[in-house]
PDB file of C-alpha atoms in Angstrom:
ATOM      1  CA  UNK E   1     -21.179 -80.377  27.574  1.00  0.00           C
ATOM      2  CA  UNK E   2     -21.132 -78.308  24.406  1.00  0.00           C
ATOM      3  CA  UNK E   3     -23.437 -80.735  22.590  1.00  0.00           C
ATOM      4  CA  UNK E   4     -25.917 -80.784  25.470  1.00  0.00           C
ATOM      5  CA  UNK E   5     -25.999 -76.981  25.528  1.00  0.00           C
ATOM      6  CA  UNK E   6     -26.473 -76.835  21.744  1.00  0.00           C
ATOM      7  CA  UNK E   7     -29.337 -79.347  21.966  1.00  0.00           C
ATOM      8  CA  UNK E   8     -30.977 -77.351  24.770  1.00  0.00           C
ATOM      9  CA  UNK E   9     -30.593 -74.074  22.846  1.00  0.00           C
ATOM     10  CA  UNK E  10     -32.206 -75.643  19.774  1.00  0.00           C
ATOM     11  CA  UNK E  11     -35.130 -76.838  21.886  1.00  0.00           C
ATOM     12  CA  UNK E  12     -35.608 -73.276  23.103  1.00  0.00           C
ATOM     13  CA  UNK E  13     -35.668 -71.954  19.533  1.00  0.00           C
ATOM     14  CA  UNK E  14     -32.231 -70.357  19.767  1.00  0.00           C
ATOM     15  CA  UNK E  15     -29.222 -70.538  17.428  1.00  0.00           C
ATOM     16  CA  UNK E  16     -31.429 -70.532  14.321  1.00  0.00           C
ATOM     17  CA  UNK E  17     -31.617 -67.061  12.819  1.00  0.00           C
ATOM     18  CA  UNK E  18     -34.506 -67.722  10.425  1.00  0.00           C
ATOM     19  CA  UNK E  19     -36.556 -64.531  10.893  1.00  0.00           C
ATOM     20  CA  UNK E  20     -35.352 -61.417   9.020  1.00  0.00           C
ATOM     21  CA  UNK E  21     -36.474 -58.007  10.257  1.00  0.00           C
ATOM     22  CA  UNK E  22     -37.804 -55.924   7.383  1.00  0.00           C
ATOM     23  CA  UNK E  23     -36.018 -52.650   6.583  1.00  0.00           C
ATOM     24  CA  UNK E  24     -33.436 -53.258   9.300  1.00  0.00           C
ATOM     25  CA  UNK E  25     -30.280 -51.256   8.514  1.00  0.00           C
ATOM     26  CA  UNK E  26     -28.024 -54.038   9.803  1.00  0.00           C
ATOM     27  CA  UNK E  27     -30.051 -56.764   8.014  1.00  0.00           C
ATOM     28  CA  UNK E  28     -30.365 -58.625  11.302  1.00  0.00           C
ATOM     29  CA  UNK E  29     -32.051 -62.023  11.475  1.00  0.00           C
ATOM     30  CA  UNK E  30     -33.637 -63.308  14.691  1.00  0.00           C
ATOM     31  CA  UNK E  31     -34.090 -66.726  16.259  1.00  0.00           C
ATOM     32  CA  UNK E  32     -37.601 -67.729  17.406  1.00  0.00           C
ATOM     33  CA  UNK E  33     -36.335 -67.942  21.008  1.00  0.00           C
ATOM     34  CA  UNK E  34     -34.995 -64.377  21.060  1.00  0.00           C
ATOM     35  CA  UNK E  35     -36.725 -61.173  22.100  1.00  0.00           C
ATOM     36  CA  UNK E  36     -39.023 -60.492  19.121  1.00  0.00           C
ATOM     37  CA  UNK E  37     -40.307 -57.119  20.289  1.00  0.00           C
ATOM     38  CA  UNK E  38     -38.681 -55.486  17.247  1.00  0.00           C
ATOM     39  CA  UNK E  39     -41.351 -57.085  15.041  1.00  0.00           C
ATOM     40  CA  UNK E  40     -44.735 -55.432  14.729  1.00  0.00           C
ATOM     41  CA  UNK E  41     -48.175 -56.183  13.342  1.00  0.00           C
ATOM     42  CA  UNK E  42     -48.614 -59.410  11.402  1.00  0.00           C
ATOM     43  CA  UNK E  43     -44.873 -59.930  11.333  1.00  0.00           C
ATOM     44  CA  UNK E  44     -44.887 -60.080  15.129  1.00  0.00           C
ATOM     45  CA  UNK E  45     -47.605 -62.760  15.138  1.00  0.00           C
ATOM     46  CA  UNK E  46     -45.822 -64.781  12.433  1.00  0.00           C
ATOM     47  CA  UNK E  47     -42.445 -64.600  14.200  1.00  0.00           C
ATOM     48  CA  UNK E  48     -43.953 -65.651  17.534  1.00  0.00           C
ATOM     49  CA  UNK E  49     -46.007 -68.601  16.255  1.00  0.00           C
ATOM     50  CA  UNK E  50     -44.304 -70.103  13.203  1.00  0.00           C
ATOM     51  CA  UNK E  51     -41.565 -72.089  14.934  1.00  0.00           C
ATOM     52  CA  UNK E  52     -43.924 -73.606  17.477  1.00  0.00           C
ATOM     53  CA  UNK E  53     -46.258 -74.544  14.649  1.00  0.00           C
ATOM     54  CA  UNK E  54     -43.432 -76.228  12.763  1.00  0.00           C
ATOM     55  CA  UNK E  55     -42.323 -78.224  15.823  1.00  0.00           C
ATOM     56  CA  UNK E  56     -45.913 -79.325  16.418  1.00  0.00           C
ATOM     57  CA  UNK E  57     -46.248 -80.560  12.819  1.00  0.00           C
ATOM     58  CA  UNK E  58     -42.865 -82.277  13.070  1.00  0.00           C
ATOM     59  CA  UNK E  59     -43.858 -84.163  16.230  1.00  0.00           C
ATOM     60  CA  UNK E  60     -47.122 -85.218  14.594  1.00  0.00           C
ATOM     61  CA  UNK E  61     -45.234 -86.427  11.522  1.00  0.00           C
ATOM     62  CA  UNK E  62     -43.093 -88.667  13.730  1.00  0.00           C
ATOM     63  CA  UNK E  63     -46.243 -90.648  14.542  1.00  0.00           C
ATOM     64  CA  UNK E  64     -48.073 -90.497  11.215  1.00  0.00           C
ATOM     65  CA  UNK E  65     -45.127 -90.555   8.805  1.00  0.00           C
ATOM     66  CA  UNK E  66     -46.697 -87.677   6.848  1.00  0.00           C
ATOM     67  CA  UNK E  67     -44.202 -84.813   6.651  1.00  0.00           C
ATOM     68  CA  UNK E  68     -46.162 -82.798   4.085  1.00  0.00           C
ATOM     69  CA  UNK E  69     -47.694 -80.357   6.671  1.00  0.00           C
ATOM     70  CA  UNK E  70     -44.239 -79.731   8.193  1.00  0.00           C
ATOM     71  CA  UNK E  71     -42.828 -79.047   4.732  1.00  0.00           C
ATOM     72  CA  UNK E  72     -45.665 -76.589   4.091  1.00  0.00           C
ATOM     73  CA  UNK E  73     -44.640 -74.632   7.192  1.00  0.00           C
ATOM     74  CA  UNK E  74     -41.048 -74.636   5.951  1.00  0.00           C
ATOM     75  CA  UNK E  75     -42.370 -73.232   2.672  1.00  0.00           C
ATOM     76  CA  UNK E  76     -44.112 -70.421   4.575  1.00  0.00           C
ATOM     77  CA  UNK E  77     -40.864 -69.564   6.348  1.00  0.00           C
ATOM     78  CA  UNK E  78     -39.048 -69.563   3.007  1.00  0.00           C
ATOM     79  CA  UNK E  79     -41.640 -67.242   1.470  1.00  0.00           C
ATOM     80  CA  UNK E  80     -41.447 -64.912   4.471  1.00  0.00           C
ATOM     81  CA  UNK E  81     -37.652 -64.759   4.264  1.00  0.00           C
ATOM     82  CA  UNK E  82     -37.676 -63.840   0.597  1.00  0.00           C
ATOM     83  CA  UNK E  83     -40.344 -61.186   1.184  1.00  0.00           C
ATOM     84  CA  UNK E  84     -38.762 -59.556   4.230  1.00  0.00           C
ATOM     85  CA  UNK E  85     -35.012 -59.941   3.811  1.00  0.00           C
ATOM     86  CA  UNK E  86     -32.611 -57.953   1.723  1.00  0.00           C
ATOM     87  CA  UNK E  87     -32.517 -59.990  -1.501  1.00  0.00           C
ATOM     88  CA  UNK E  88     -28.727 -60.069  -1.779  1.00  0.00           C
ATOM     89  CA  UNK E  89     -28.606 -62.070   1.461  1.00  0.00           C
ATOM     90  CA  UNK E  90     -30.477 -65.016  -0.063  1.00  0.00           C
ATOM     91  CA  UNK E  91     -28.526 -66.384  -3.002  1.00  0.00           C
ATOM     92  CA  UNK E  92     -29.851 -69.689  -4.301  1.00  0.00           C
ATOM     93  CA  UNK E  93     -26.511 -70.521  -5.890  1.00  0.00           C
ATOM     94  CA  UNK E  94     -24.700 -70.096  -2.576  1.00  0.00           C
ATOM     95  CA  UNK E  95     -27.328 -72.144  -0.770  1.00  0.00           C
ATOM     96  CA  UNK E  96     -26.856 -75.038  -3.206  1.00  0.00           C
ATOM     97  CA  UNK E  97     -23.069 -74.656  -2.955  1.00  0.00           C
ATOM     98  CA  UNK E  98     -23.187 -74.824   0.844  1.00  0.00           C
ATOM     99  CA  UNK E  99     -25.345 -77.948   0.786  1.00  0.00           C
ATOM    100  CA  UNK E 100     -22.872 -79.548  -1.621  1.00  0.00           C
ATOM    101  CA  UNK E 101     -19.925 -78.357   0.504  1.00  0.00           C
ATOM    102  CA  UNK E 102     -21.383 -79.910   3.658  1.00  0.00           C
ATOM    103  CA  UNK E 103     -22.216 -83.144   1.863  1.00  0.00           C
ATOM    104  CA  UNK E 104     -18.752 -83.595   0.306  1.00  0.00           C
ATOM    105  CA  UNK E 105     -16.825 -82.920   3.553  1.00  0.00           C
ATOM    106  CA  UNK E 106     -13.710 -82.408   1.450  1.00  0.00           C
ATOM    107  CA  UNK E 107     -11.320 -81.385   4.223  1.00  0.00           C
ATOM    108  CA  UNK E 108     -11.934 -84.475   6.353  1.00  0.00           C
ATOM    109  CA  UNK E 109     -11.322 -86.750   3.363  1.00  0.00           C
ATOM    110  CA  UNK E 110      -8.309 -84.695   2.279  1.00  0.00           C
ATOM    111  CA  UNK E 111      -6.725 -85.162   5.710  1.00  0.00           C
ATOM    112  CA  UNK E 112      -6.735 -88.958   5.370  1.00  0.00           C
ATOM    113  CA  UNK E 113      -5.588 -88.849   1.754  1.00  0.00           C
ATOM    114  CA  UNK E 114      -2.734 -86.443   2.538  1.00  0.00           C
ATOM    115  CA  UNK E 115      -1.462 -88.581   5.418  1.00  0.00           C
ATOM    116  CA  UNK E 116      -1.687 -91.849   3.501  1.00  0.00           C
ATOM    117  CA  UNK E 117      -0.055 -90.561   0.325  1.00  0.00           C
ATOM    118  CA  UNK E 118       2.611 -88.591   2.226  1.00  0.00           C
ATOM    119  CA  UNK E 119       3.724 -91.550   4.365  1.00  0.00           C
ATOM    120  CA  UNK E 120       3.754 -93.980   1.416  1.00  0.00           C
ATOM    121  CA  UNK E 121       5.636 -91.483  -0.763  1.00  0.00           C
ATOM    122  CA  UNK E 122       8.229 -90.851   1.964  1.00  0.00           C
ATOM    123  CA  UNK E 123       8.851 -94.578   2.445  1.00  0.00           C
ATOM    124  CA  UNK E 124       9.242 -95.131  -1.301  1.00  0.00           C
ATOM    125  CA  UNK E 125      11.651 -92.216  -1.659  1.00  0.00           C
ATOM    126  CA  UNK E 126      13.777 -93.406   1.272  1.00  0.00           C
ATOM    127  CA  UNK E 127      13.994 -96.896  -0.239  1.00  0.00           C
ATOM    128  CA  UNK E 128      14.893 -95.270  -3.554  1.00  0.00           C
ATOM    129  CA  UNK E 129      17.802 -93.476  -1.857  1.00  0.00           C
ATOM    130  CA  UNK E 130      18.984 -96.587  -0.012  1.00  0.00           C
ATOM    131  CA  UNK E 131      18.733 -98.781  -3.090  1.00  0.00           C
ATOM    132  CA  UNK E 132      19.465 -96.491  -6.066  1.00  0.00           C
ATOM    133  CA  UNK E 133      20.244 -99.433  -8.335  1.00  0.00           C
ATOM    134  CA  UNK E 134      16.631-100.642  -8.125  1.00  0.00           C
ATOM    135  CA  UNK E 135      14.563 -98.338 -10.286  1.00  0.00           C
ATOM    136  CA  UNK E 136      11.256 -99.771  -9.103  1.00  0.00           C
ATOM    137  CA  UNK E 137      11.340 -97.706  -5.903  1.00  0.00           C
ATOM    138  CA  UNK E 138      11.919 -94.494  -7.810  1.00  0.00           C
ATOM    139  CA  UNK E 139       9.220 -95.302 -10.361  1.00  0.00           C
ATOM    140  CA  UNK E 140       6.701 -96.146  -7.625  1.00  0.00           C
ATOM    141  CA  UNK E 141       7.583 -92.868  -5.887  1.00  0.00           C
ATOM    142  CA  UNK E 142       6.885 -90.868  -9.032  1.00  0.00           C
ATOM    143  CA  UNK E 143       3.578 -92.682  -9.386  1.00  0.00           C
ATOM    144  CA  UNK E 144       2.497 -91.698  -5.863  1.00  0.00           C
ATOM    145  CA  UNK E 145       3.384 -88.064  -6.511  1.00  0.00           C
ATOM    146  CA  UNK E 146       0.191 -87.802  -8.563  1.00  0.00           C
ATOM    147  CA  UNK E 147      -2.031 -88.550  -5.539  1.00  0.00           C
ATOM    148  CA  UNK E 148      -0.986 -85.510  -3.436  1.00  0.00           C
ATOM    149  CA  UNK E 149      -1.538 -83.348  -6.518  1.00  0.00           C
ATOM    150  CA  UNK E 150      -5.123 -84.625  -6.869  1.00  0.00           C
ATOM    151  CA  UNK E 151      -5.777 -84.157  -3.149  1.00  0.00           C
ATOM    152  CA  UNK E 152      -4.377 -80.622  -3.362  1.00  0.00           C
ATOM    153  CA  UNK E 153      -6.786 -79.825  -6.194  1.00  0.00           C
ATOM    154  CA  UNK E 154      -9.710 -81.121  -4.093  1.00  0.00           C
ATOM    155  CA  UNK E 155      -8.419 -79.080  -1.128  1.00  0.00           C
ATOM    156  CA  UNK E 156      -8.271 -75.985  -3.331  1.00  0.00           C
ATOM    157  CA  UNK E 157     -11.807 -76.635  -4.559  1.00  0.00           C
ATOM    158  CA  UNK E 158     -13.024 -76.832  -0.947  1.00  0.00           C
ATOM    159  CA  UNK E 159     -11.430 -73.485  -0.102  1.00  0.00           C
ATOM    160  CA  UNK E 160     -12.904 -71.977  -3.259  1.00  0.00           C
ATOM    161  CA  UNK E 161     -16.380 -73.242  -2.362  1.00  0.00           C
ATOM    162  CA  UNK E 162     -16.086 -71.824   1.155  1.00  0.00           C
ATOM    163  CA  UNK E 163     -14.944 -68.492  -0.299  1.00  0.00           C
ATOM    164  CA  UNK E 164     -17.916 -68.408  -2.681  1.00  0.00           C
ATOM    165  CA  UNK E 165     -20.405 -69.353   0.056  1.00  0.00           C
ATOM    166  CA  UNK E 166     -19.218 -66.778   2.586  1.00  0.00           C
ATOM    167  CA  UNK E 167     -18.319 -64.066   0.107  1.00  0.00           C
ATOM    168  CA  UNK E 168     -15.065 -63.393   1.968  1.00  0.00           C
ATOM    169  CA  UNK E 169     -11.524 -64.734   2.105  1.00  0.00           C
ATOM    170  CA  UNK E 170     -11.640 -68.078   3.990  1.00  0.00           C
ATOM    171  CA  UNK E 171      -8.932 -67.452   6.590  1.00  0.00           C
ATOM    172  CA  UNK E 172     -10.847 -65.290   9.050  1.00  0.00           C
ATOM    173  CA  UNK E 173     -11.163 -67.650  12.057  1.00  0.00           C
ATOM    174  CA  UNK E 174      -9.268 -70.500  13.718  1.00  0.00           C
ATOM    175  CA  UNK E 175     -10.763 -73.291  11.602  1.00  0.00           C
ATOM    176  CA  UNK E 176     -10.297 -71.458   8.316  1.00  0.00           C
ATOM    177  CA  UNK E 177      -6.736 -70.494   9.261  1.00  0.00           C
ATOM    178  CA  UNK E 178      -5.863 -74.154   9.836  1.00  0.00           C
ATOM    179  CA  UNK E 179      -7.396 -75.111   6.498  1.00  0.00           C
ATOM    180  CA  UNK E 180      -5.430 -72.349   4.775  1.00  0.00           C
ATOM    181  CA  UNK E 181      -2.124 -73.211   6.489  1.00  0.00           C
ATOM    182  CA  UNK E 182      -2.569 -76.840   5.396  1.00  0.00           C
ATOM    183  CA  UNK E 183      -3.172 -75.617   1.835  1.00  0.00           C
ATOM    184  CA  UNK E 184      -0.053 -73.417   1.953  1.00  0.00           C
ATOM    185  CA  UNK E 185       1.979 -76.377   3.238  1.00  0.00           C
ATOM    186  CA  UNK E 186       0.864 -78.582   0.357  1.00  0.00           C
ATOM    187  CA  UNK E 187       1.514 -75.728  -2.084  1.00  0.00           C
ATOM    188  CA  UNK E 188       5.053 -75.340  -0.736  1.00  0.00           C
ATOM    189  CA  UNK E 189       5.722 -79.032  -1.310  1.00  0.00           C
ATOM    190  CA  UNK E 190       4.517 -78.774  -4.907  1.00  0.00           C
ATOM    191  CA  UNK E 191       6.604 -75.651  -5.582  1.00  0.00           C
ATOM    192  CA  UNK E 192       9.836 -77.352  -4.489  1.00  0.00           C
ATOM    193  CA  UNK E 193       9.126 -80.809  -5.886  1.00  0.00           C
ATOM    194  CA  UNK E 194      11.714 -80.495  -8.669  1.00  0.00           C
ATOM    195  CA  UNK E 195      14.472 -79.779  -6.171  1.00  0.00           C
ATOM    196  CA  UNK E 196      13.462 -82.505  -3.732  1.00  0.00           C
ATOM    197  CA  UNK E 197      10.536 -84.966  -3.940  1.00  0.00           C
ATOM    198  CA  UNK E 198      11.003 -85.601  -0.211  1.00  0.00           C
ATOM    199  CA  UNK E 199       9.854 -82.023   0.379  1.00  0.00           C
ATOM    200  CA  UNK E 200       6.507 -82.915  -1.168  1.00  0.00           C
ATOM    201  CA  UNK E 201       6.101 -85.986   1.042  1.00  0.00           C
ATOM    202  CA  UNK E 202       6.908 -84.013   4.213  1.00  0.00           C
ATOM    203  CA  UNK E 203       4.631 -81.142   3.164  1.00  0.00           C
ATOM    204  CA  UNK E 204       1.827 -83.597   2.425  1.00  0.00           C
ATOM    205  CA  UNK E 205       2.172 -85.236   5.843  1.00  0.00           C
ATOM    206  CA  UNK E 206       2.184 -81.803   7.501  1.00  0.00           C
ATOM    207  CA  UNK E 207      -0.950 -80.766   5.570  1.00  0.00           C
ATOM    208  CA  UNK E 208      -2.690 -83.982   6.624  1.00  0.00           C
ATOM    209  CA  UNK E 209      -1.852 -83.458  10.298  1.00  0.00           C
ATOM    210  CA  UNK E 210      -3.055 -79.837  10.210  1.00  0.00           C
ATOM    211  CA  UNK E 211      -6.329 -80.834   8.554  1.00  0.00           C
ATOM    212  CA  UNK E 212      -6.758 -83.625  11.107  1.00  0.00           C
ATOM    213  CA  UNK E 213      -6.393 -81.111  13.957  1.00  0.00           C
ATOM    214  CA  UNK E 214      -8.753 -78.684  12.194  1.00  0.00           C
ATOM    215  CA  UNK E 215     -11.473 -81.355  12.027  1.00  0.00           C
ATOM    216  CA  UNK E 216     -11.340 -82.140  15.748  1.00  0.00           C
ATOM    217  CA  UNK E 217     -14.386 -81.177  17.825  1.00  0.00           C
ATOM    218  CA  UNK E 218     -12.506 -78.242  19.376  1.00  0.00           C
ATOM    219  CA  UNK E 219     -12.588 -76.412  16.021  1.00  0.00           C
ATOM    220  CA  UNK E 220     -15.843 -74.811  14.879  1.00  0.00           C
ATOM    221  CA  UNK E 221     -16.264 -75.197  11.084  1.00  0.00           C
ATOM    222  CA  UNK E 222     -19.266 -72.841  10.950  1.00  0.00           C
ATOM    223  CA  UNK E 223     -19.186 -70.167   8.259  1.00  0.00           C
ATOM    224  CA  UNK E 224     -19.642 -66.883  10.134  1.00  0.00           C
ATOM    225  CA  UNK E 225     -19.590 -63.150   9.263  1.00  0.00           C
ATOM    226  CA  UNK E 226     -16.331 -61.257   9.574  1.00  0.00           C
ATOM    227  CA  UNK E 227     -15.521 -59.746  12.950  1.00  0.00           C
ATOM    228  CA  UNK E 228     -15.111 -55.926  12.743  1.00  0.00           C
ATOM    229  CA  UNK E 229     -11.311 -55.998  13.094  1.00  0.00           C
ATOM    230  CA  UNK E 230     -11.012 -58.101   9.898  1.00  0.00           C
ATOM    231  CA  UNK E 231     -13.390 -56.019   7.789  1.00  0.00           C
ATOM    232  CA  UNK E 232     -10.534 -54.527   5.805  1.00  0.00           C
ATOM    233  CA  UNK E 233      -8.721 -55.083   2.514  1.00  0.00           C
ATOM    234  CA  UNK E 234      -5.702 -56.104   4.626  1.00  0.00           C
ATOM    235  CA  UNK E 235      -7.414 -59.468   5.147  1.00  0.00           C
ATOM    236  CA  UNK E 236      -6.495 -60.292   1.543  1.00  0.00           C
ATOM    237  CA  UNK E 237      -2.896 -59.108   1.893  1.00  0.00           C
ATOM    238  CA  UNK E 238      -1.492 -59.043   5.413  1.00  0.00           C
ATOM    239  CA  UNK E 239      -3.440 -61.935   6.946  1.00  0.00           C
ATOM    240  CA  UNK E 240      -3.091 -64.105   3.827  1.00  0.00           C
ATOM    241  CA  UNK E 241       0.710 -63.734   3.627  1.00  0.00           C
ATOM    242  CA  UNK E 242       1.375 -64.170   7.347  1.00  0.00           C
ATOM    243  CA  UNK E 243      -0.918 -67.186   7.698  1.00  0.00           C
ATOM    244  CA  UNK E 244       0.560 -68.895   4.631  1.00  0.00           C
ATOM    245  CA  UNK E 245       4.069 -68.394   6.037  1.00  0.00           C
ATOM    246  CA  UNK E 246       3.259 -70.834   8.863  1.00  0.00           C
ATOM    247  CA  UNK E 247       2.948 -73.625   6.313  1.00  0.00           C
ATOM    248  CA  UNK E 248       6.339 -72.849   4.731  1.00  0.00           C
ATOM    249  CA  UNK E 249       7.913 -72.552   8.184  1.00  0.00           C
ATOM    250  CA  UNK E 250       6.509 -75.974   9.093  1.00  0.00           C
ATOM    251  CA  UNK E 251       8.013 -77.508   5.948  1.00  0.00           C
ATOM    252  CA  UNK E 252      11.394 -75.942   6.785  1.00  0.00           C
ATOM    253  CA  UNK E 253      11.234 -77.410  10.282  1.00  0.00           C
ATOM    254  CA  UNK E 254      10.461 -80.908   8.978  1.00  0.00           C
ATOM    255  CA  UNK E 255      13.224 -80.765   6.340  1.00  0.00           C
ATOM    256  CA  UNK E 256      15.722 -79.576   8.939  1.00  0.00           C
ATOM    257  CA  UNK E 257      14.699 -82.292  11.400  1.00  0.00           C
ATOM    258  CA  UNK E 258      14.954 -84.990   8.721  1.00  0.00           C
ATOM    259  CA  UNK E 259      18.380 -83.721   7.642  1.00  0.00           C
ATOM    260  CA  UNK E 260      19.725 -83.669  11.193  1.00  0.00           C
ATOM    261  CA  UNK E 261      18.322 -87.137  11.846  1.00  0.00           C
ATOM    262  CA  UNK E 262      19.837 -88.491   8.617  1.00  0.00           C
ATOM    263  CA  UNK E 263      23.265 -87.029   9.399  1.00  0.00           C
ATOM    264  CA  UNK E 264      23.203 -88.383  12.949  1.00  0.00           C
ATOM    265  CA  UNK E 265      22.107 -91.824  11.733  1.00  0.00           C
ATOM    266  CA  UNK E 266      24.773 -91.976   9.000  1.00  0.00           C
ATOM    267  CA  UNK E 267      27.553 -90.973  11.442  1.00  0.00           C
ATOM    268  CA  UNK E 268      26.436 -93.672  13.860  1.00  0.00           C
ATOM    269  CA  UNK E 269      26.550 -96.255  11.079  1.00  0.00           C
ATOM    270  CA  UNK E 270      30.053 -95.113  10.132  1.00  0.00           C
ATOM    271  CA  UNK E 271      31.177 -95.388  13.752  1.00  0.00           C
ATOM    272  CA  UNK E 272      29.914 -98.963  13.884  1.00  0.00           C
TER     273      UNK E 272
END
């Protein structure tokens, strides 16, 4: 239902804020399907006609295979945006970074890598505990520790790219909060790795599950402006600390559950 509504809105020229209003105090951008009465003069004519012109050229290109006229219209829109918009809103570096960010899809790949490395590492560590005389299990476990570290670095790079693109701390909505909690979970595992390698494996599995949930269709990954309630320096302090604590709490829960399960299993073996 959501996809059908998005497709319909795009057909009506909505959801694409490509038309900046010159000298607007709020720097508002309009979609071609919106009420464009705020535009005047030549700007009004351009705003009303340009999208329809582009769609017409695009449909024609589907038959002829010549997309040059459609690209020319895109160039006109680009020129208009640079002429009318506040220049700080159009940063070529951020545009290139966002294209790269979308192409890499780091968080989806990190989810699979976290889960795979976490499960394998946990199995190897358990075998190392059960068979301490065989060093191969312990050595293989240490080898697989390197993979979560590499995935964590890629995860960190993804958060950094999102921060650079949006210009704000990337934990301001549901999707970003999930991404950040997963990062905090992986960080917690790395911080306590010297005390217990199993902590890293559990933290890695938790991070993978959180990223998997974040990438479901119910989560919107769109980079959006801050809502008014979060437009405060407390976003960097209060929200960051509280959101990160969920990751550490999740690790504590998994360690506690594993400990209780291990104790119960060992007592049952002793009873037998």
